[in-house]
């Protein structure tokens, strides 16, 4: 018999690969029960005389503060479920796929574009694991309820992490009353569990850790890459955000940790709303290869200032590699005087006190 989730957790703790946490351990039995249900095979209930409809096992909505180990627990669960028909995806990326699928389905003239899109999602999938569920876009808010209802009707179990309880999803959003039934659906079909650990493990991984690197050379690049692996768990895929009808991309993203170069984020015509969307979507952001700033790259420098303001206000943990110290990044040209505030913020964002 294979190890149970509590046994796997205990073994990893014994190997020093994770720090035992009672709040995390309290969630494991429910996840183990779901794992066993999925591995036992699809459950079907009779509907009419002959047809049978699949029954979706009760999923889990795991929420709590940043760095409490939600993504780690979900990854541990997802990897341990011994079935092939499963998928783990970041919620933002998933909703982008859904919107793209709806766009294509509408071209065919189908009466209800959501039905073929949902069928495509369910093809060969009995478990969907979502990371970082949050709803900020009205287009997502208007379709997610019907989508999840169809997934549940198709027998798909859903496990998701979020920084917010279900009742705070799409809080203060436009036409939120239309969205409320989705919250009720989540609470009916998923076990809502709060991870109440007082420890921010992501912050602990940065305790005493250098977070601002200069000047950029091969050694610095290796150190930054190593730190990204440590913070994210390695790997990643693009995070594409839909902001007021256009796409904003963070090239690499995993477990709430984004990674991009200065040119990825500041050489494109992005504005305050775009940087606010990035700050909302990530908890840690690596920004690499920030050059010296001057009148020659004035537009890029202005965007950089706007981006730092958004990250600062959202309390996003910033890891940065740059050509020089913050106070020496922008020494001449229009905008250099205003940059003094940005340099001050960059200094402040390096401190453990600011991040906590």
Coordinates of N, CA and C in Angstrom, one line a residue, residues 3 28 51 61 129 173 177 228 269:
X3 N 2.1 5.2 0.5 CA 2.1 6.1 1.7 C 0.8 7.0 1.6
X28 N -4.4 17.6 6.1 CA -4.0 16.4 5.4 C -5.0 15.3 5.4
X51 N -29.1 5.7 -18.2 CA -27.9 6.6 -18.2 C -27.4 6.8 -16.7
X61 N -11.4 24.1 -0.9 CA -11.0 25.5 -1.1 C -10.1 25.8 0.1
X129 N -6.6 21.0 -10.1 CA -6.0 21.7 -9.0 C -5.6 23.1 -9.5
X173 N -16.9 44.1 -6.6 CA -16.9 44.0 -8.1 C -18.2 44.5 -8.7
X177 N -23.8 41.0 -7.3 CA -25.0 40.2 -6.9 C -25.2 39.0 -7.8
X228 N 15.3 32.1 -7.2 CA 14.0 31.8 -7.8 C 13.6 30.4 -7.6
X269 N 4.5 49.3 -23.7 CA 3.6 50.4 -23.4 C 2.6 50.0 -22.3

